[in-house]
Tab-separated table of C-alpha atoms in Angstrom:
chain	number	residue	atom	x	y	z
A	1	UNK	CA	73.389	25.524	-71.282
A	2	UNK	CA	72.296	22.687	-73.535
A	3	UNK	CA	69.454	20.227	-73.128
A	4	UNK	CA	70.684	17.090	-71.304
A	5	UNK	CA	71.188	14.047	-73.530
A	6	UNK	CA	68.756	12.025	-71.414
A	7	UNK	CA	65.974	14.515	-72.157
A	8	UNK	CA	66.732	14.441	-75.888
A	9	UNK	CA	66.614	10.638	-75.918
A	10	UNK	CA	63.438	10.558	-73.848
A	11	UNK	CA	61.760	12.979	-76.233
A	12	UNK	CA	62.222	10.461	-79.055
A	13	UNK	CA	60.215	7.806	-77.201
A	14	UNK	CA	56.442	7.543	-77.043
A	15	UNK	CA	54.831	7.046	-73.649
A	16	UNK	CA	53.621	3.550	-74.593
A	17	UNK	CA	57.207	2.349	-75.082
A	18	UNK	CA	58.302	4.015	-71.845
A	19	UNK	CA	55.330	2.461	-70.028
A	20	UNK	CA	56.348	-0.971	-71.286
A	21	UNK	CA	59.894	-0.354	-70.074
A	22	UNK	CA	58.649	0.715	-66.638
A	23	UNK	CA	56.491	-2.418	-66.478
A	24	UNK	CA	59.463	-4.604	-67.288
A	25	UNK	CA	61.658	-2.911	-64.694
A	26	UNK	CA	58.927	-2.628	-62.066
A	27	UNK	CA	59.561	1.065	-61.391
A	28	UNK	CA	58.037	4.478	-62.030
A	29	UNK	CA	54.431	5.373	-62.703
A	30	UNK	CA	52.149	6.077	-65.644
A	31	UNK	CA	49.113	8.360	-65.492
A	32	UNK	CA	46.451	8.149	-68.202
A	33	UNK	CA	43.493	10.285	-69.159
A	34	UNK	CA	45.150	13.698	-68.720
A	35	UNK	CA	44.558	15.607	-71.973
A	36	UNK	CA	46.920	17.982	-73.683
A	37	UNK	CA	45.094	21.316	-73.559
A	38	UNK	CA	47.717	23.418	-75.373
A	39	UNK	CA	50.752	22.886	-77.554
A	40	UNK	CA	51.264	19.867	-79.750
A	41	UNK	CA	53.454	16.822	-79.863
A	42	UNK	CA	55.353	15.024	-77.152
A	43	UNK	CA	56.623	16.755	-74.018
A	44	UNK	CA	59.713	15.477	-72.215
A	45	UNK	CA	61.941	16.929	-69.535
A	46	UNK	CA	63.039	16.955	-65.928
A	47	UNK	CA	60.570	17.995	-63.274
A	48	UNK	CA	60.693	21.323	-61.508
A	49	UNK	CA	57.980	20.843	-58.897
A	50	UNK	CA	55.473	23.257	-57.392
A	51	UNK	CA	52.903	22.596	-54.667
A	52	UNK	CA	49.811	24.813	-54.493
A	53	UNK	CA	47.043	24.562	-51.921
A	54	UNK	CA	45.228	26.115	-49.010
A	55	UNK	CA	47.490	27.561	-46.347
A	56	UNK	CA	50.271	30.039	-45.776
A	57	UNK	CA	53.187	30.373	-48.200
A	58	UNK	CA	56.732	29.725	-46.963
A	59	UNK	CA	58.409	32.503	-44.937
A	60	UNK	CA	60.039	35.325	-46.859
A	61	UNK	CA	59.062	38.167	-49.151
A	62	UNK	CA	55.731	37.517	-50.891
A	63	UNK	CA	56.044	36.231	-54.441
A	64	UNK	CA	53.469	35.283	-57.046
A	65	UNK	CA	53.009	31.540	-57.322
A	66	UNK	CA	55.071	29.946	-60.056
A	67	UNK	CA	57.862	32.538	-60.085
A	68	UNK	CA	60.271	30.381	-58.096
A	69	UNK	CA	59.693	27.358	-60.320
A	70	UNK	CA	60.179	29.328	-63.528
A	71	UNK	CA	63.313	31.097	-62.318
A	72	UNK	CA	64.893	27.841	-61.141
A	73	UNK	CA	64.179	26.001	-64.407
A	74	UNK	CA	66.827	25.381	-67.020
A	75	UNK	CA	67.044	23.862	-70.500
A	76	UNK	CA	65.400	20.468	-70.538
A	77	UNK	CA	63.079	21.242	-67.614
A	78	UNK	CA	59.302	21.204	-67.380
A	79	UNK	CA	57.109	22.261	-64.475
A	80	UNK	CA	54.882	19.822	-62.585
A	81	UNK	CA	52.178	21.346	-60.387
A	82	UNK	CA	50.129	19.830	-57.587
A	83	UNK	CA	46.927	21.716	-56.728
A	84	UNK	CA	44.648	19.107	-55.165
A	85	UNK	CA	42.853	21.381	-52.707
A	86	UNK	CA	39.503	20.804	-54.384
A	87	UNK	CA	39.093	24.544	-54.886
A	88	UNK	CA	38.310	25.903	-58.333
A	89	UNK	CA	41.376	28.138	-58.513
A	90	UNK	CA	44.090	28.379	-61.122
A	91	UNK	CA	47.517	26.983	-60.317
A	92	UNK	CA	48.948	28.253	-63.616
A	93	UNK	CA	48.055	31.157	-65.889
A	94	UNK	CA	48.856	33.248	-68.911
A	95	UNK	CA	51.685	35.470	-67.665
A	96	UNK	CA	53.377	32.427	-66.135
A	97	UNK	CA	53.076	30.688	-69.486
A	98	UNK	CA	54.755	33.585	-71.283
A	99	UNK	CA	57.518	33.829	-68.684
A	100	UNK	CA	58.110	30.080	-68.814
A	101	UNK	CA	58.263	30.058	-72.612
A	102	UNK	CA	60.745	32.931	-72.628
A	103	UNK	CA	62.813	31.054	-70.025
A	104	UNK	CA	62.930	27.961	-72.243
A	105	UNK	CA	60.720	25.794	-70.039
A	106	UNK	CA	59.445	22.908	-72.142
A	107	UNK	CA	55.885	22.783	-70.793
A	108	UNK	CA	53.635	22.235	-67.783
A	109	UNK	CA	51.773	19.240	-66.421
A	110	UNK	CA	49.284	20.144	-63.709
A	111	UNK	CA	47.196	18.170	-61.268
A	112	UNK	CA	44.743	21.005	-60.778
A	113	UNK	CA	42.965	23.787	-62.656
A	114	UNK	CA	44.842	25.882	-65.224
A	115	UNK	CA	43.527	29.244	-66.431
A	116	UNK	CA	44.215	31.476	-69.457
A	117	UNK	CA	44.484	28.326	-71.546
A	118	UNK	CA	43.833	30.264	-74.769
A	119	UNK	CA	47.053	32.177	-74.164
A	120	UNK	CA	48.977	28.918	-73.831
A	121	UNK	CA	47.373	27.755	-77.092
A	122	UNK	CA	48.443	30.978	-78.763
A	123	UNK	CA	52.015	30.595	-77.565
A	124	UNK	CA	52.102	26.931	-78.595
A	125	UNK	CA	53.163	26.125	-75.027
A	126	UNK	CA	52.441	22.528	-73.979
A	127	UNK	CA	50.008	22.179	-71.071
A	128	UNK	CA	48.602	18.890	-69.802
A	129	UNK	CA	45.765	19.036	-67.255
A	130	UNK	CA	42.328	17.605	-66.657
A	131	UNK	CA	40.846	20.852	-65.390
A	132	UNK	CA	40.489	24.382	-66.780
A	133	UNK	CA	39.160	27.436	-64.949
A	134	UNK	CA	38.750	31.187	-65.167
A	135	UNK	CA	39.111	31.647	-61.407
A	136	UNK	CA	42.207	33.279	-59.935
A	137	UNK	CA	44.332	31.776	-57.185
A	138	UNK	CA	44.195	35.053	-55.250
A	139	UNK	CA	42.297	34.601	-52.015
A	140	UNK	CA	41.784	30.916	-52.694
A	141	UNK	CA	45.115	29.067	-52.809
A	142	UNK	CA	48.806	29.861	-52.427
A	143	UNK	CA	52.130	28.349	-53.392
A	144	UNK	CA	53.150	26.103	-50.502
A	145	UNK	CA	56.552	25.197	-51.901
A	146	UNK	CA	58.689	24.682	-54.986
A	147	UNK	CA	61.429	22.148	-55.542
A	148	UNK	CA	59.668	19.803	-53.106
A	149	UNK	CA	58.225	16.293	-53.469
A	150	UNK	CA	54.660	16.447	-54.765
A	151	UNK	CA	51.843	14.109	-55.768
A	152	UNK	CA	50.672	14.218	-59.378
A	153	UNK	CA	47.469	12.300	-60.096
A	154	UNK	CA	48.309	9.883	-57.275
A	155	UNK	CA	51.961	9.380	-58.281
A	156	UNK	CA	54.903	10.792	-56.356
A	157	UNK	CA	57.137	13.198	-58.272
A	158	UNK	CA	60.472	14.344	-56.898
A	159	UNK	CA	62.428	17.327	-58.239
A	160	UNK	CA	64.618	16.148	-61.097
A	161	UNK	CA	62.516	13.112	-61.989
A	162	UNK	CA	62.005	12.614	-65.706
A	163	UNK	CA	58.593	13.121	-67.316
A	164	UNK	CA	57.366	12.258	-70.794
A	165	UNK	CA	53.814	13.071	-71.882
A	166	UNK	CA	51.781	12.542	-75.021
A	167	UNK	CA	48.174	11.778	-75.909
A	168	UNK	CA	48.506	8.229	-74.571
A	169	UNK	CA	49.583	9.206	-71.062
A	170	UNK	CA	52.220	10.686	-68.793
A	171	UNK	CA	55.165	8.604	-67.573
A	172	UNK	CA	57.121	9.476	-64.440
A	173	UNK	CA	60.649	8.079	-64.215
A	174	UNK	CA	62.757	8.282	-61.054
A	175	UNK	CA	65.866	10.317	-61.765
A	176	UNK	CA	68.240	7.548	-60.683
A	177	UNK	CA	66.602	5.051	-63.072
A	178	UNK	CA	66.625	7.053	-66.298
A	179	UNK	CA	69.583	5.207	-67.845
A	180	UNK	CA	67.978	1.780	-67.455
A	181	UNK	CA	64.589	3.009	-68.646
A	182	UNK	CA	66.017	4.627	-71.770
A	183	UNK	CA	67.977	1.497	-72.649
A	184	UNK	CA	64.966	-0.797	-72.289
A	185	UNK	CA	62.511	1.561	-74.014
A	186	UNK	CA	64.853	2.174	-76.937
A	187	UNK	CA	65.196	-1.588	-77.334
A	188	UNK	CA	61.421	-1.991	-77.414
A	189	UNK	CA	61.061	0.743	-80.031
A	190	UNK	CA	63.748	-0.871	-82.194
A	191	UNK	CA	62.057	-4.275	-82.036
A	192	UNK	CA	58.646	-2.812	-82.838
A	193	UNK	CA	60.139	-0.946	-85.795
A	194	UNK	CA	61.557	-4.238	-87.094
A	195	UNK	CA	58.123	-5.846	-86.732
A	196	UNK	CA	56.530	-2.954	-88.622
A	197	UNK	CA	58.994	-3.494	-91.470
A	198	UNK	CA	58.003	-7.167	-91.582
A	199	UNK	CA	54.329	-6.207	-91.873
A	200	UNK	CA	55.112	-3.728	-94.641
A	201	UNK	CA	57.017	-6.472	-96.441
A	202	UNK	CA	53.867	-8.565	-96.543
A	203	UNK	CA	54.283	-10.980	-93.625
A	204	UNK	CA	51.079	-12.054	-91.899
A	205	UNK	CA	50.355	-10.261	-88.656
A	206	UNK	CA	49.983	-13.570	-86.806
A	207	UNK	CA	53.481	-14.587	-87.888
A	208	UNK	CA	54.981	-11.229	-86.980
A	209	UNK	CA	53.266	-10.904	-83.621
A	210	UNK	CA	52.830	-14.506	-82.479
A	211	UNK	CA	54.172	-14.976	-78.995
A	212	UNK	CA	57.208	-12.859	-79.716
A	213	UNK	CA	55.525	-9.597	-78.780
A	214	UNK	CA	54.711	-10.692	-75.242
A	215	UNK	CA	58.180	-12.200	-74.844
A	216	UNK	CA	59.684	-8.939	-76.091
A	217	UNK	CA	57.907	-6.932	-73.398
A	218	UNK	CA	59.121	-9.367	-70.749
A	219	UNK	CA	62.688	-9.078	-72.015
A	220	UNK	CA	62.968	-12.734	-72.975
A	221	UNK	CA	63.246	-12.202	-76.683
């Protein structure tokens, strides 16, 4: 299986351009202040979701948290984890990182503590999270579901939604809206590239920016 074209196109766009597109269209969400703790460069893909918290896991044979998400992921997917229980307990760890990398998962964004971060650094596997821990999930939290709607840093994420993350932020794009968002964001990037060429050619920044930049973001120029 190949990486979907939408994921390839999204991976060429920085989160600032995508954020501007979401603003113009009045959809999606952008989360800021979540650092990249492992890996480098931009992360883009479709969300495979996992919810971790206090409570009993779904019925069926016991499985380690994260296994379902990894095994259901395909090319172009990343894993988004919700662990907002308030407990200092890892919702992702080193063996999961290795398994995900071998599976071709593009990375992880977690709203909750991640452990074994040095292993993720060693594998060059992208991980975005605010919180790191050494504490195991065992006896503290459990996987409550995978492939379910979750909340990431206050924003709803549905399975299959598109995510792009870099050092500026994390953008969440509803799956049904990806075509419109890509079109608008690519247009913004093209216009900003043209403005950069004008600056490099010696034009004054006031002439290049002027009112055109604000009009560009509103889609009126």
